[in-house]
Structures are given as C-alpha cells and as structure tokens.
CSV table of C-alpha atoms in Angstrom, one decimal:
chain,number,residue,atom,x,y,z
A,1,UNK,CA,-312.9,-33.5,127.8
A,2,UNK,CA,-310.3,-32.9,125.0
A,3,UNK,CA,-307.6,-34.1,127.6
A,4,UNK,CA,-309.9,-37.4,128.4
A,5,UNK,CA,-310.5,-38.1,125.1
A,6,UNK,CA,-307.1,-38.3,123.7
A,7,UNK,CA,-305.7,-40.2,126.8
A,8,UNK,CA,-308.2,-42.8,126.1
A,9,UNK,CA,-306.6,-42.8,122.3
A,10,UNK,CA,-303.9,-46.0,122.4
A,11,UNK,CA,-301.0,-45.7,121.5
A,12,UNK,CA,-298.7,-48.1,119.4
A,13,UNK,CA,-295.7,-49.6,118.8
A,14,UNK,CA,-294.1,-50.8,115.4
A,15,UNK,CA,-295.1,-54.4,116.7
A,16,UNK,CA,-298.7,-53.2,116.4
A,17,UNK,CA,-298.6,-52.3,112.7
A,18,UNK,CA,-298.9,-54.0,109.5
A,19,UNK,CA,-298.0,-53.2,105.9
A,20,UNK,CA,-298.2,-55.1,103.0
A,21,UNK,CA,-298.4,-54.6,99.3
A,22,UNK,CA,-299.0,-55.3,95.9
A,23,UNK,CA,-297.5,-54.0,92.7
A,24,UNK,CA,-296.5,-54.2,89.5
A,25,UNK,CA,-294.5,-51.9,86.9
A,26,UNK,CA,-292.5,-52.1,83.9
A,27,UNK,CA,-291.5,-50.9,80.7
A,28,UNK,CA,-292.3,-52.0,77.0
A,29,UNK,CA,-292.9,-51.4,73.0
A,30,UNK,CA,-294.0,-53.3,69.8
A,31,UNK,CA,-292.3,-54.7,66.6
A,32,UNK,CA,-293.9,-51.8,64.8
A,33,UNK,CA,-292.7,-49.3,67.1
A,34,UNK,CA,-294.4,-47.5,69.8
A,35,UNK,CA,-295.0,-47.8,73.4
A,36,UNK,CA,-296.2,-51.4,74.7
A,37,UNK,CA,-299.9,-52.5,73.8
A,38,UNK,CA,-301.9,-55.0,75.3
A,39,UNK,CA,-304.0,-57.8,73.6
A,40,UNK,CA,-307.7,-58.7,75.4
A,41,UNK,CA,-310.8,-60.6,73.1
A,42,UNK,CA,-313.2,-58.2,72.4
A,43,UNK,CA,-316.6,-58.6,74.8
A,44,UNK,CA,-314.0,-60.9,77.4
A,45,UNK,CA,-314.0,-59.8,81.0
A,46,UNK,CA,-309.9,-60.7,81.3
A,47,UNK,CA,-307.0,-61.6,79.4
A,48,UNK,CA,-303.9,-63.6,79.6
A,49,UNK,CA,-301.5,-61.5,81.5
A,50,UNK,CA,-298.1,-62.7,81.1
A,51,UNK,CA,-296.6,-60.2,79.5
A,52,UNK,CA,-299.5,-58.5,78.9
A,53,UNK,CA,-299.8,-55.6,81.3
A,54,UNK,CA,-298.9,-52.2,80.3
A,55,UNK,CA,-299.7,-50.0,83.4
A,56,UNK,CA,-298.5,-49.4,87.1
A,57,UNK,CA,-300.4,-50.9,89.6
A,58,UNK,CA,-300.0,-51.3,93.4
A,59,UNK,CA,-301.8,-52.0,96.4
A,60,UNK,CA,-300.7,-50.9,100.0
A,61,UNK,CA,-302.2,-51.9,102.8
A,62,UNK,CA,-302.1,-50.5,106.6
A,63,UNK,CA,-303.3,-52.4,109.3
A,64,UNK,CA,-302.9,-51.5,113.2
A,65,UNK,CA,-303.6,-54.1,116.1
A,66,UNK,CA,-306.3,-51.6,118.2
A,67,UNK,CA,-307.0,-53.8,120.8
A,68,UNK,CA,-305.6,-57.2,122.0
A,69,UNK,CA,-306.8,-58.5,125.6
A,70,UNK,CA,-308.2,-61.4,126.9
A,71,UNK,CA,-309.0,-62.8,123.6
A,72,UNK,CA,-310.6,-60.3,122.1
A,73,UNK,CA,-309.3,-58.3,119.4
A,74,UNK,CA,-309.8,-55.0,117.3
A,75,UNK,CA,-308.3,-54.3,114.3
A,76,UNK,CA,-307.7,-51.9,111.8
A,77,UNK,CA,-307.7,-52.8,108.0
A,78,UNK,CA,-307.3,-50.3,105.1
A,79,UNK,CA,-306.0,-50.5,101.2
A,80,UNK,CA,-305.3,-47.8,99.0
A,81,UNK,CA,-304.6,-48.2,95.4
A,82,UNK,CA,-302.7,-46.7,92.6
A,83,UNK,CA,-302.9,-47.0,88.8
A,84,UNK,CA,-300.9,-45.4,86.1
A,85,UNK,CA,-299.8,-45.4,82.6
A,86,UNK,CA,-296.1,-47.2,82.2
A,87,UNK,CA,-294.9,-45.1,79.9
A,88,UNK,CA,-293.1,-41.6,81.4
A,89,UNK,CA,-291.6,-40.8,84.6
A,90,UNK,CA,-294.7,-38.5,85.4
A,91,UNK,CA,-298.5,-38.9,84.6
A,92,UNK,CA,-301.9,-38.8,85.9
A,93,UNK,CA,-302.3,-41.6,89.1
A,94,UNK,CA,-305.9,-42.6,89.4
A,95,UNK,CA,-305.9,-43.0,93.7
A,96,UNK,CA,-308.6,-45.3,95.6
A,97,UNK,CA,-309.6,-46.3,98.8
A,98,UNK,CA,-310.4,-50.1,98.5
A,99,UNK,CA,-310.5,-50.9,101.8
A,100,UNK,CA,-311.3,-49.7,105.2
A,101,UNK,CA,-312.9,-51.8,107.8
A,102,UNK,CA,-312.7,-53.1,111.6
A,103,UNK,CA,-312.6,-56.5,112.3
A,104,UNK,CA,-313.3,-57.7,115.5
A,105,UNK,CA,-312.5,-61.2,116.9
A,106,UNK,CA,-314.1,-62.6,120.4
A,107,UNK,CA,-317.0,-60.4,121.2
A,108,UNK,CA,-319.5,-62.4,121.0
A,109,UNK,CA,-317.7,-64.7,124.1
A,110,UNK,CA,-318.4,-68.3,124.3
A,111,UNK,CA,-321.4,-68.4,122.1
A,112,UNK,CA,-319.7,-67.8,118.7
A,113,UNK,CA,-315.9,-68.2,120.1
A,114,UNK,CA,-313.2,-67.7,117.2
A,115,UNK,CA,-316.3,-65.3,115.3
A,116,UNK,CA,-315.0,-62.1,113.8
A,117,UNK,CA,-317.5,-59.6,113.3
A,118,UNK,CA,-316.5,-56.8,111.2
A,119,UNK,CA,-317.9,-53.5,109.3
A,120,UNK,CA,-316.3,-50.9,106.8
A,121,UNK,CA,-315.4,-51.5,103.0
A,122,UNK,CA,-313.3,-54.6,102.1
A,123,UNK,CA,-312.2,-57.0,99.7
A,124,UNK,CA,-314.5,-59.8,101.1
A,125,UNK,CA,-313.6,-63.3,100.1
A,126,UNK,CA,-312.4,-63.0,96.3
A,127,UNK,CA,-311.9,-65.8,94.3
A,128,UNK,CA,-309.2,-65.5,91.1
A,129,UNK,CA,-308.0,-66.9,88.6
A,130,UNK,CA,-304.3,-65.7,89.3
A,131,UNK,CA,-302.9,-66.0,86.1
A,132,UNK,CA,-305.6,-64.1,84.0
A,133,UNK,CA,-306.5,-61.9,86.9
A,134,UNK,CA,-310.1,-62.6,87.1
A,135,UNK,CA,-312.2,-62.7,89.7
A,136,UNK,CA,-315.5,-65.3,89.4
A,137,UNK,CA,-316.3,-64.9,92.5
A,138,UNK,CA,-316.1,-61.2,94.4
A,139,UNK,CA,-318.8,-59.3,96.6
A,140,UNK,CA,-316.6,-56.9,97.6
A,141,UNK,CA,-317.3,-53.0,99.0
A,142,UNK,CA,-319.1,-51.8,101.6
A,143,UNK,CA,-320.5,-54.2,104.1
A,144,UNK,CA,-321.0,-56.3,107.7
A,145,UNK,CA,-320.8,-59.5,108.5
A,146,UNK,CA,-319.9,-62.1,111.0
A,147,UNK,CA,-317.3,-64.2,109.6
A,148,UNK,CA,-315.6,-67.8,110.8
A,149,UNK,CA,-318.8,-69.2,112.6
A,150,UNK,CA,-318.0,-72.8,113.7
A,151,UNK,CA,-320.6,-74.8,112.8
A,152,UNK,CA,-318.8,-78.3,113.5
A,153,UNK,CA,-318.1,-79.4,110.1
A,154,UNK,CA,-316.8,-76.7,108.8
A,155,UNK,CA,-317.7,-72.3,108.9
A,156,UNK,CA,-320.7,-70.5,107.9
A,157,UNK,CA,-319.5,-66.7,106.7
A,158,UNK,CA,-323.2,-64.5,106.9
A,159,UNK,CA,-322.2,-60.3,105.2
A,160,UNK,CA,-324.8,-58.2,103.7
A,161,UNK,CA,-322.6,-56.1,100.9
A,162,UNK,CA,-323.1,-53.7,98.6
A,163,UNK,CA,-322.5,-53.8,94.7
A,164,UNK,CA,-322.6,-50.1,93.7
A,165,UNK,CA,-323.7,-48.9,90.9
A,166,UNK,CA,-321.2,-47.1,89.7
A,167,UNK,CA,-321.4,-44.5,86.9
A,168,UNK,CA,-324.5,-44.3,84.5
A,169,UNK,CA,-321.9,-43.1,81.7
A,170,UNK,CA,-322.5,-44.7,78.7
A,171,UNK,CA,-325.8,-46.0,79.0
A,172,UNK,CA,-328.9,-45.7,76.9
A,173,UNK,CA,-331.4,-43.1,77.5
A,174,UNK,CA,-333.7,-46.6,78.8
A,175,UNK,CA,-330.8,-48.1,80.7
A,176,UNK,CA,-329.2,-46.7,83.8
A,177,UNK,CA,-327.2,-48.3,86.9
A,178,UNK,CA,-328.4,-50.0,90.3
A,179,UNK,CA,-327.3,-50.0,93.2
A,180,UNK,CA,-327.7,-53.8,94.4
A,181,UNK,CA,-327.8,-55.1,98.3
A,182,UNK,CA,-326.6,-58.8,98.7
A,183,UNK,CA,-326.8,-61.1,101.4
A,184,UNK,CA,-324.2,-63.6,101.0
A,185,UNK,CA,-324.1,-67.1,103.5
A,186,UNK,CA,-321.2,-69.2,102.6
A,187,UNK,CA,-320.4,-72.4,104.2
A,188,UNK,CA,-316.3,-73.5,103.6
A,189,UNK,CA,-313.7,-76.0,104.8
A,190,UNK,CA,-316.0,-78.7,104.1
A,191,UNK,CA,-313.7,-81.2,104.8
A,192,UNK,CA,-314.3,-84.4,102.2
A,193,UNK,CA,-311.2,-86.3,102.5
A,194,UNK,CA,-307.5,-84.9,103.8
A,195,UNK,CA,-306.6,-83.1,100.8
A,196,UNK,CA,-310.4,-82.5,99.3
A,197,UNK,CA,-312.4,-79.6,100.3
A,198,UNK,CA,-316.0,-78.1,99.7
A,199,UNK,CA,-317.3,-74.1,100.0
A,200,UNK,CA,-321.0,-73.4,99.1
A,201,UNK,CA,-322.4,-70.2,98.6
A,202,UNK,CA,-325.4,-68.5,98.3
A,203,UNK,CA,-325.7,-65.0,97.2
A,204,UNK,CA,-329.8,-62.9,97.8
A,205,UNK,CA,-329.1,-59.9,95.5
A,206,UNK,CA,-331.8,-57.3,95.6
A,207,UNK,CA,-332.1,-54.1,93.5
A,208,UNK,CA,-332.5,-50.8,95.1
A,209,UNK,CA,-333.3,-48.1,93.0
A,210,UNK,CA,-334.2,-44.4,93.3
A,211,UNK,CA,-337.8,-44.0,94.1
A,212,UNK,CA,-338.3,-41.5,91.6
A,213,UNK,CA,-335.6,-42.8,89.1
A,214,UNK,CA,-338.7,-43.0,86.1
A,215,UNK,CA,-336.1,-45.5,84.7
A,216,UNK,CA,-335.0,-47.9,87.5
A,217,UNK,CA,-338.3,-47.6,90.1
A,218,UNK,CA,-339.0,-51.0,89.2
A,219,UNK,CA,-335.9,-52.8,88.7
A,220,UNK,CA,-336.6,-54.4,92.2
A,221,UNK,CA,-336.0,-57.9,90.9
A,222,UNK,CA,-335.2,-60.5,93.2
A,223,UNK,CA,-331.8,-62.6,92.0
A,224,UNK,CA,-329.5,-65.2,93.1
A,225,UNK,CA,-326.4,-66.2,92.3
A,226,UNK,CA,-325.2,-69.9,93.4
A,227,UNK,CA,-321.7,-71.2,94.0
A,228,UNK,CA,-319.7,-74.5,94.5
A,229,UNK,CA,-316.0,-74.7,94.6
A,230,UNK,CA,-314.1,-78.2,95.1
A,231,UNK,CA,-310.2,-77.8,95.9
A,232,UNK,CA,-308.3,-80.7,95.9
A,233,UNK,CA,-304.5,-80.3,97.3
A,234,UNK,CA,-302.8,-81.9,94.8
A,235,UNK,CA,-299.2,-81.9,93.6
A,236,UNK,CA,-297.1,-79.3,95.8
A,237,UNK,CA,-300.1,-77.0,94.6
A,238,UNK,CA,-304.1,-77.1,94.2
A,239,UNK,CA,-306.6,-77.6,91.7
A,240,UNK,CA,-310.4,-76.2,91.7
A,241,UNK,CA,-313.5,-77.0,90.1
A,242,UNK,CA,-316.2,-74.4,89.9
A,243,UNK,CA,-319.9,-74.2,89.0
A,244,UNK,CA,-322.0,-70.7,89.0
A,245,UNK,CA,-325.7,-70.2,88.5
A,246,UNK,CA,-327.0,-67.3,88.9
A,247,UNK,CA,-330.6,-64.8,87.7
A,248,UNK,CA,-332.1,-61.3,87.4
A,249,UNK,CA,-330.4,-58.7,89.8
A,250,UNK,CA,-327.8,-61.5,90.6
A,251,UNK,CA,-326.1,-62.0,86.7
A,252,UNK,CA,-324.2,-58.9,86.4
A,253,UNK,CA,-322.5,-59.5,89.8
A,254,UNK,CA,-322.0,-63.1,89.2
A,255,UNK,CA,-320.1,-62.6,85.7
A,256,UNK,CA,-316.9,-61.3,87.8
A,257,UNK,CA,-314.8,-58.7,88.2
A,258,UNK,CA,-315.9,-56.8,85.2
A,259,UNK,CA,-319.3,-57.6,86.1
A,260,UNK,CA,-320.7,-53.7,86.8
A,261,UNK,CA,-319.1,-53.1,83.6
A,262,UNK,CA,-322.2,-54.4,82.1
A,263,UNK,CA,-325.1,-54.2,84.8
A,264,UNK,CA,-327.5,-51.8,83.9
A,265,UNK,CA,-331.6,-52.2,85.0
A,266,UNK,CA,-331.5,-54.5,81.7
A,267,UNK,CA,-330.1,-57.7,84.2
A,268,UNK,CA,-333.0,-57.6,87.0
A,269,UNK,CA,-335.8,-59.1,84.7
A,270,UNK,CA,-335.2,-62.5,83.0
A,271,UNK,CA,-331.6,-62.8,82.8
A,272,UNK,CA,-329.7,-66.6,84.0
A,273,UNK,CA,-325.6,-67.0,83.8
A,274,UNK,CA,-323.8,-70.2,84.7
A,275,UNK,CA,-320.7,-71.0,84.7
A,276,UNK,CA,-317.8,-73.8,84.7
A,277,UNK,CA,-314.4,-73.4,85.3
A,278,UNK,CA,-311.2,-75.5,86.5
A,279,UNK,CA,-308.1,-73.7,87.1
A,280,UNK,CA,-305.0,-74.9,89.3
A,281,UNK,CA,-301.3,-74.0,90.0
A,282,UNK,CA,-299.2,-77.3,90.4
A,283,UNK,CA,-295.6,-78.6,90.5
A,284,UNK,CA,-295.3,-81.7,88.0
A,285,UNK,CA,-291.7,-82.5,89.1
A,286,UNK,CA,-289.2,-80.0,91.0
A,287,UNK,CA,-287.9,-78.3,88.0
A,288,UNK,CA,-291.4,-77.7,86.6
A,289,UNK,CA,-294.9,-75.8,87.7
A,290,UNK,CA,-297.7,-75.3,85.9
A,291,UNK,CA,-300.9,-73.2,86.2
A,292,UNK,CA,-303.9,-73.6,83.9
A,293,UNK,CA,-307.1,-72.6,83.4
A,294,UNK,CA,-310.4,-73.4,81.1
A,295,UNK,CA,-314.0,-72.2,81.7
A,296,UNK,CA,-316.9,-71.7,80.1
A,297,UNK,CA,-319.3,-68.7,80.9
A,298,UNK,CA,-322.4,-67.9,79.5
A,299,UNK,CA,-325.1,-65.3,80.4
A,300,UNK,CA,-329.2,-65.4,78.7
A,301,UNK,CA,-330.1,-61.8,78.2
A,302,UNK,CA,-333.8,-62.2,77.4
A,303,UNK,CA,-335.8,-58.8,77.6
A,304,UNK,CA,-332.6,-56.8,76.7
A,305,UNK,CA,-331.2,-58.9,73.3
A,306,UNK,CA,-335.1,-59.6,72.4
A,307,UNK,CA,-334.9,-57.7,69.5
A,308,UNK,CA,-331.0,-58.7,68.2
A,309,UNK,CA,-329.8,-61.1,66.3
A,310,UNK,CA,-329.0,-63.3,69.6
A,311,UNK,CA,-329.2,-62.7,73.0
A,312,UNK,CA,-326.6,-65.0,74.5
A,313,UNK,CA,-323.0,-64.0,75.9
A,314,UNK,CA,-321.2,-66.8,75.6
A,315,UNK,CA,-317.3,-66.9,76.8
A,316,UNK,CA,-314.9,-69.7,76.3
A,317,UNK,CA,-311.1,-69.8,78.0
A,318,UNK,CA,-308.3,-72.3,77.6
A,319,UNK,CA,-304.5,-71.5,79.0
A,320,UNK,CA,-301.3,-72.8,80.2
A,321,UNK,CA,-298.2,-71.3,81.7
A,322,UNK,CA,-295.2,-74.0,82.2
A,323,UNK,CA,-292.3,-72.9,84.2
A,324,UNK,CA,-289.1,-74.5,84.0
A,325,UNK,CA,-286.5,-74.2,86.7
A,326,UNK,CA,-282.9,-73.6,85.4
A,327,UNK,CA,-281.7,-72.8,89.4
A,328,UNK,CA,-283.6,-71.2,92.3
A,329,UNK,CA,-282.5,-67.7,90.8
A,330,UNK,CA,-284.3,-68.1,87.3
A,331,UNK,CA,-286.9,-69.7,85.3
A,332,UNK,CA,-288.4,-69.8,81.6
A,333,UNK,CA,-292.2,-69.5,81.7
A,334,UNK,CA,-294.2,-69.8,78.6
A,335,UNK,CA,-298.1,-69.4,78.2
A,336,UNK,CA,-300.0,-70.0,76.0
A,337,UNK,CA,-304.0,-68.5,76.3
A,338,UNK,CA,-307.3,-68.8,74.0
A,339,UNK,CA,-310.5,-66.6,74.3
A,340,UNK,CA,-313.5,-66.8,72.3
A,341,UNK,CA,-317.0,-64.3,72.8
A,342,UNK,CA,-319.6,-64.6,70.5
A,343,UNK,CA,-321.9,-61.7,71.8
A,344,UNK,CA,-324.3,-59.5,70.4
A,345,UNK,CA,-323.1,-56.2,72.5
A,346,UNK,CA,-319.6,-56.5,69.9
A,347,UNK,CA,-320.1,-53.6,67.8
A,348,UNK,CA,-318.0,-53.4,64.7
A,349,UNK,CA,-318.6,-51.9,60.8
A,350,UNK,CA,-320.9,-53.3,59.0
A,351,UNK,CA,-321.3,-56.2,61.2
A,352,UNK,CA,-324.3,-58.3,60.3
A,353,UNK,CA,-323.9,-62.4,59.7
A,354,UNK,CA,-323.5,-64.3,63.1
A,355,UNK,CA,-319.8,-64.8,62.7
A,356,UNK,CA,-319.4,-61.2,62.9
A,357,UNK,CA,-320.0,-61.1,66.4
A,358,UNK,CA,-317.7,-63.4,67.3
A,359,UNK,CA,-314.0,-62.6,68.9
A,360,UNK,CA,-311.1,-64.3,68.9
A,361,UNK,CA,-307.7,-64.2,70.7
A,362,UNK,CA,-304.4,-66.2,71.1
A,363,UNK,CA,-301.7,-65.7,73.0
A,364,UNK,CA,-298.3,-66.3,73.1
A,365,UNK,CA,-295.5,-65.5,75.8
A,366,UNK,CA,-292.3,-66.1,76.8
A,367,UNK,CA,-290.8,-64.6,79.7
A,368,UNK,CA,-287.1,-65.3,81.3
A,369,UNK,CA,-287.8,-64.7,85.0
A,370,UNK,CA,-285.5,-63.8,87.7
A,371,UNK,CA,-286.9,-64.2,91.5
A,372,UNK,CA,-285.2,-65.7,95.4
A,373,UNK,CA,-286.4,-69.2,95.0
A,374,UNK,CA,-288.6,-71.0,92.3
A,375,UNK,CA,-292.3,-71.5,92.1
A,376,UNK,CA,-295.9,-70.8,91.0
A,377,UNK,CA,-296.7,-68.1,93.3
A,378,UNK,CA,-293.2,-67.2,94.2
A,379,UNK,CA,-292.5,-63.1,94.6
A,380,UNK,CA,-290.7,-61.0,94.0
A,381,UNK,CA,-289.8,-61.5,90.5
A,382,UNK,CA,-288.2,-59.6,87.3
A,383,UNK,CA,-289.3,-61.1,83.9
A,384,UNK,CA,-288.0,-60.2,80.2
A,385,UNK,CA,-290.7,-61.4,77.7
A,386,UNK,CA,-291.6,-61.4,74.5
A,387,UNK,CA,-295.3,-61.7,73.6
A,388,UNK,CA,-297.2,-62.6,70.6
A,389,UNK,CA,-301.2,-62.0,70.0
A,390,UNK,CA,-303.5,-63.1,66.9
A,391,UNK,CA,-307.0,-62.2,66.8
A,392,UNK,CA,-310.1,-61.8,64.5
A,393,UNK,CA,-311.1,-58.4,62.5
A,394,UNK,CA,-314.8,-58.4,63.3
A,395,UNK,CA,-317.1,-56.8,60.7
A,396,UNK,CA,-317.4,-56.7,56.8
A,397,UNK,CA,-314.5,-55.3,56.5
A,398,UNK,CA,-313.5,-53.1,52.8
A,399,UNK,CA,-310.3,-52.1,51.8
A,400,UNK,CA,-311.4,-48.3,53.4
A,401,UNK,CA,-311.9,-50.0,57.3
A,402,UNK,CA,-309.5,-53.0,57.0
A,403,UNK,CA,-307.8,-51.2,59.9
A,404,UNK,CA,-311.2,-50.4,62.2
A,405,UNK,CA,-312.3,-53.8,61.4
A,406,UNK,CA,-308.5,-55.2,62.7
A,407,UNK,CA,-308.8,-53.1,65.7
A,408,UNK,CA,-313.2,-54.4,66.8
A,409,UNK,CA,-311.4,-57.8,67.5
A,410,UNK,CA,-310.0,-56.8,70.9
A,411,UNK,CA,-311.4,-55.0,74.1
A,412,UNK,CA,-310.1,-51.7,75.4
A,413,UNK,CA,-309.7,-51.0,78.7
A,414,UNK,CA,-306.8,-49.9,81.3
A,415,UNK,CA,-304.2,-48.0,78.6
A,416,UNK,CA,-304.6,-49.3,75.4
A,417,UNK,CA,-306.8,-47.7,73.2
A,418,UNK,CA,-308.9,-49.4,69.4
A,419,UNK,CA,-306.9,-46.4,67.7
A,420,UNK,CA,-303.6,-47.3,68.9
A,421,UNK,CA,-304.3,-50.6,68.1
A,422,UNK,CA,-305.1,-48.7,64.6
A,423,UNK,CA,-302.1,-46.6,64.3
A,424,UNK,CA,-299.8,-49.7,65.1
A,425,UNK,CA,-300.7,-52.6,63.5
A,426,UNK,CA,-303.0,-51.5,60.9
A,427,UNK,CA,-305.5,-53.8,59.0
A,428,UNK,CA,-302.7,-56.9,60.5
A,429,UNK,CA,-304.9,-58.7,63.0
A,430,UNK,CA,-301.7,-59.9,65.1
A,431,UNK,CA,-298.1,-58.4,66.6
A,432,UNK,CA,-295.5,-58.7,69.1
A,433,UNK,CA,-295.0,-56.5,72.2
A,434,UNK,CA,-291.4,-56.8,74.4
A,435,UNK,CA,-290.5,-55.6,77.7
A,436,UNK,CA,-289.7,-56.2,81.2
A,437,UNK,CA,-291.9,-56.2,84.3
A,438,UNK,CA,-291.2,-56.1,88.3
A,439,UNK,CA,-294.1,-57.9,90.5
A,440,UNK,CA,-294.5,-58.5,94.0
A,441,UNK,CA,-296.0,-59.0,97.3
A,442,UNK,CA,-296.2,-59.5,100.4
C-alpha cells in the first residue's frame, strides 16, 4: 500500500513550480537621533508610506502545477510571511502562513467551463490602495468558492470566508471577539465602454459565537457590507472610484485591513460605515507619474459610543506622490499625505472638549529612487529619502505631559512605540526621519 501510494504521488520538474515574492527592508534614524520612527494619525487604519516604513517585510510564495491534462488543472498555492524590526542584524521574526489553498480549473466540464473552484486559506480578491498600503476591500482567510463563472456580461465570483476573530487581548470585561462567516457574490469585468469597467459586491456577514460565551451568545447579528468600484483605463495607468456601505456584523470587516483591530461583539447591533474613495496611479507625460488618493470613511457606533461624547469615527485622506524621470535608471518622487480622525476611542490626558479627539497628520517625503526602467509600479527599486511629519498633541496638555500629549497624536503599531515617540521628539509635535529602503516583487 505504502509502495502504491507513493507511486501515485507526481512528480515534478522546475517547469512545474512557481515562486514569487514580496519584500521590503532598509535602514534609517531621526534628526534627533535614534533609530528610524514612523508617523501614522492617531485612530487611522494606514499611513503614507513613502519613507515611512521601519521594519522588514516579505512575502514568498510557492506554487506547484499538480495536475495539468485535458483542460483541467490542480494547483498548489501557498504564502508564508516574515516581519521584523530593521534595526540589527538579528531579532525576533514574527512567521505566518497566509496562504494555502488548491485551486482547481475545469471540473465542472462544459457547464461552468473556465470555473476555478478552490478551498484552503488565501488572499481572496484584495483591493489597495498601493501607496498607503490599505486595503478597503479584503475577505481574505480560510474559505471556498467557485471563482471566474461566465455569466455573459461579465463573472460572478460566489466564496463563503471566514473573518477570525483573532485575539480577545485588550478588550473590556463586556467586549470580546467574533468569529464572523461571510458569503461574498461579486459580479466584475462589467464592461461599460473599452476602457470603463464595473465590479459589484455583496458581502452576508453572519456572527458565530460560542454557545456558552455569556458575552457573545447573542452577537448573531445579521450584516452586510456593499461594494461598487468603477475603473476607468486612463492615461498609461487607471483611476477608481469607490463607494462602501455596510451594517452590524459587516462594519468591522468593511473598515479594511485594520478592520479586526477594532471588531469586538460591540459592531453586530446598530452599527452603519460607508465609504468614498478615488485613488489612481497615472503617467501625465513620459517623464512624469503620479499616484493619488482621497477618501472619506466614516463608521456610526450607536449602542457602543451611546454614552460618549460622540459616537462617530470619522476618517479623512488626501495624498500625492509625483515622480519625475531623470533617465530609466532614476527618479525623484515626492509625496505629500493628510490624515484627519476625529473619534471618540482616541484616548489622551485630560482629553475632554471635542477638538481633543481629533488627530492630525501631514506628510512630507522625498525620496531619490534608483530602479531598471521608470514607472508607477515599476520594481525593483532602491530609494534615499528624507521624510518630514507634523501632527496634533491631543489632550489638555500642562507643562508636566507636554511630551504624552505630543506623542496621543499618532497611532502605534508595527515598531514604533508612543514612548519612543516620547524619548525622541519630546513635547515637539513634528520631526524628520532619513534612510534608505530596498522593495520588490515579482
């Protein structure tokens, strides 16, 4: 049987394998000394990231060709990641397995020809916002689906996911996690004109709690979360307008990539989020690209913020990132990025009027890049920049927490810390940061 077994195991060739990657590295400090620090709004799910990374980051992906014959296909797709401080030649590397799935192509014959159906844990379908590396749009994790369904004008994409819950650290003795199941239909490449295209989605999100959770039993609370993205070809590049709705178990997911970050039973009962947003990446003449971005998010936190002095989250974005071409070799880019949050979760000393709960941040970056031809979403590339950051002390702030008060202005995440923030800058609410960065794909 052992012997049957592993002669029915294929066996493969180079030809049959894939690998690609992501990554990102690089090294960097501040006009006041120190290693490299990196500037987010306080309460905002993403920052400006030109400049303004200060870890190690990579992606590698393995995928094998399992089967290939008469038009049907099995194959293998996984992703491990790594993360790590950027600041010694050892430290500890946070490992994780983002993706592992089968995707099969064909089986279904002539009744759904061109279908893929597929099962395992994946990245399913993100849509980002490259340049602030956020993702409005992201059901990814465990799941199955059936994927590239020709409907005639255009594909329908049916996947029941999972959003996990995550970790209950943090939370409230009357908050704690949920583990939501979404079905998610999306209908794309609905082709308007030649260069003008529609995808629709629809997302069921439904709570699924531990029976005898005493906090979570009844956080069972239907939601939905509704999308609508226009792309329009445009200009060596594309530009695309979104609009979000979404309620109850649907919010949290439906904020973006940070989204868990925040989703607690709190979202299943009475919460609504919409959102607009534009963003694009376009070449204005040869020697010059551009990428932008504005949006506008707001989420309605009704049973949760009842008793605070608001219960809105509302988040404003506005940036630009010019790129000039000196040759095909290297480039000056330059961006320029706003955030403002006005949220009642921002907790800082002694905060108690209405404009104390209100973040914000600009940007400032200018980066000499080095890279094998020019454009937007051209890698590899090696950049020198120089960045700049204000933001807003948030609190009622005395000469004793001037300094705590500086540092409640910006969010913490990744590896900067609100007391390194502190120990640099002080009670100065804005610095520089230098350094150089490798990024890449493929």
């Amino acid at each position: 049987m052992a012997s049957a077994s592993a002669g029915a195991m294929a066996s493969y060739s180079g030809d049959d394998i894939d690998f690609s990657a992501y990554a990102r590295s690089g090294i960097g400090s501040t006009n006041k000394g120190g290693e490299q620090l990196c500037f987010k709004a306080a309460g905002a799910p993403s920052k400006y990231r030109l400049g303004n990374e200060c870890e190690t980051y990579a992606e590698l992906k393995f995928g094998a060709n399992l089967y290939d014959q008469n038009g049907i296909k099995f194959y293998l797709d996984t992703n491990v990641s790594y993360v790590t401080a950027g600041q010694a030649d050892e430290g500890n590397t946070d490992t994780t397995l983002r993706e592992m799935n089968i995707q099969a192509t064909n089986v279904f014959g002539d009744a759904l020809l061109g279908a893929m159906l597929w099962a395992g844990k994946r990245f399913y379908q993100r849509h980002d916002v490259h340049m602030i590396d956020f993702y409005y749009w992201n059901m990814s994790g465990p799941g199955a689906g059936i994927q590239n369904i020709d409907i005639g004008m255009g594909n329908l994409d049916v996947a029941w996911v999972r959003n996990d819950k995550g970790s209950d650290s943090g939370t409230t003795p009357k908050t704690s996690s949920v583990t939501t199941n979404i079905l998610d239909v999306r209908w794309n490449d609905i082709r308007l004109m030649e260069n003008l295209a529609l995808e629709l989605g629809v997302d069921y999100g439904k709570g699924s709690p531990e029976d005898k959770n005493p906090i979570t039993k009844k956080d069972d609370k239907d939601g939905w979360l509704l999308t609508g993205e226009l792309t329009w070809n445009i200009m060596g590049g594309s530009n695309k307008f979104v609009a979000q709705y979404a309620t109850d178990a649907m919010t949290a997911p439906g904020i973006g990539a940070s989204g868990t970050e925040i989703k607690t039973n709190n979202n299943f009962d009475g919460d609504k989020f919409w959102r607009i947003l534009d963003h694009g990446a376009i070449s204005l003449m040869p020697k010059l690209d551009v990428m932008y971005v504005v949006g506008y998010t707001e989420v309605k936190n009704d049973k949760y913020l009842a008793t605070q002095d608001e219960n809105k989250i509302k988040w404003i974005t506005a940036g630009i990132r010019p790129s000039w071409n000196w040759n095909d070799i290297t480039s000056t880019a330059i961006e320029l990025g706003y955030d403002q949050v006005k949220t009642s979760f921002l907790a800082a000393p002694g905060a108690t009027k209405e404009r104390d709960k209100k973040s914000k941040l600009t940007k400032f970056t200018i980066a000499q890049q080095f890279h094998p031809s020019f454009g937007n979403m051209v890698r590899p590339q090696i950049r020198a920049f120089a960045t700049y950051a204000k933001w807003d002390s948030i609190g009622s702030c005395t000469a004793d927490n001037k300094a705590e008060c500086s540092a409640a202005g910006l969010g913490y995440g990744g590896y900067t810390t609100s007391k390194e923030i502190e120990n640099t800058f002080g009670s100065t609410s804005d610095g520089w940061t230098y350094g150089a960065q490798m990024e890449i794909w493929f």
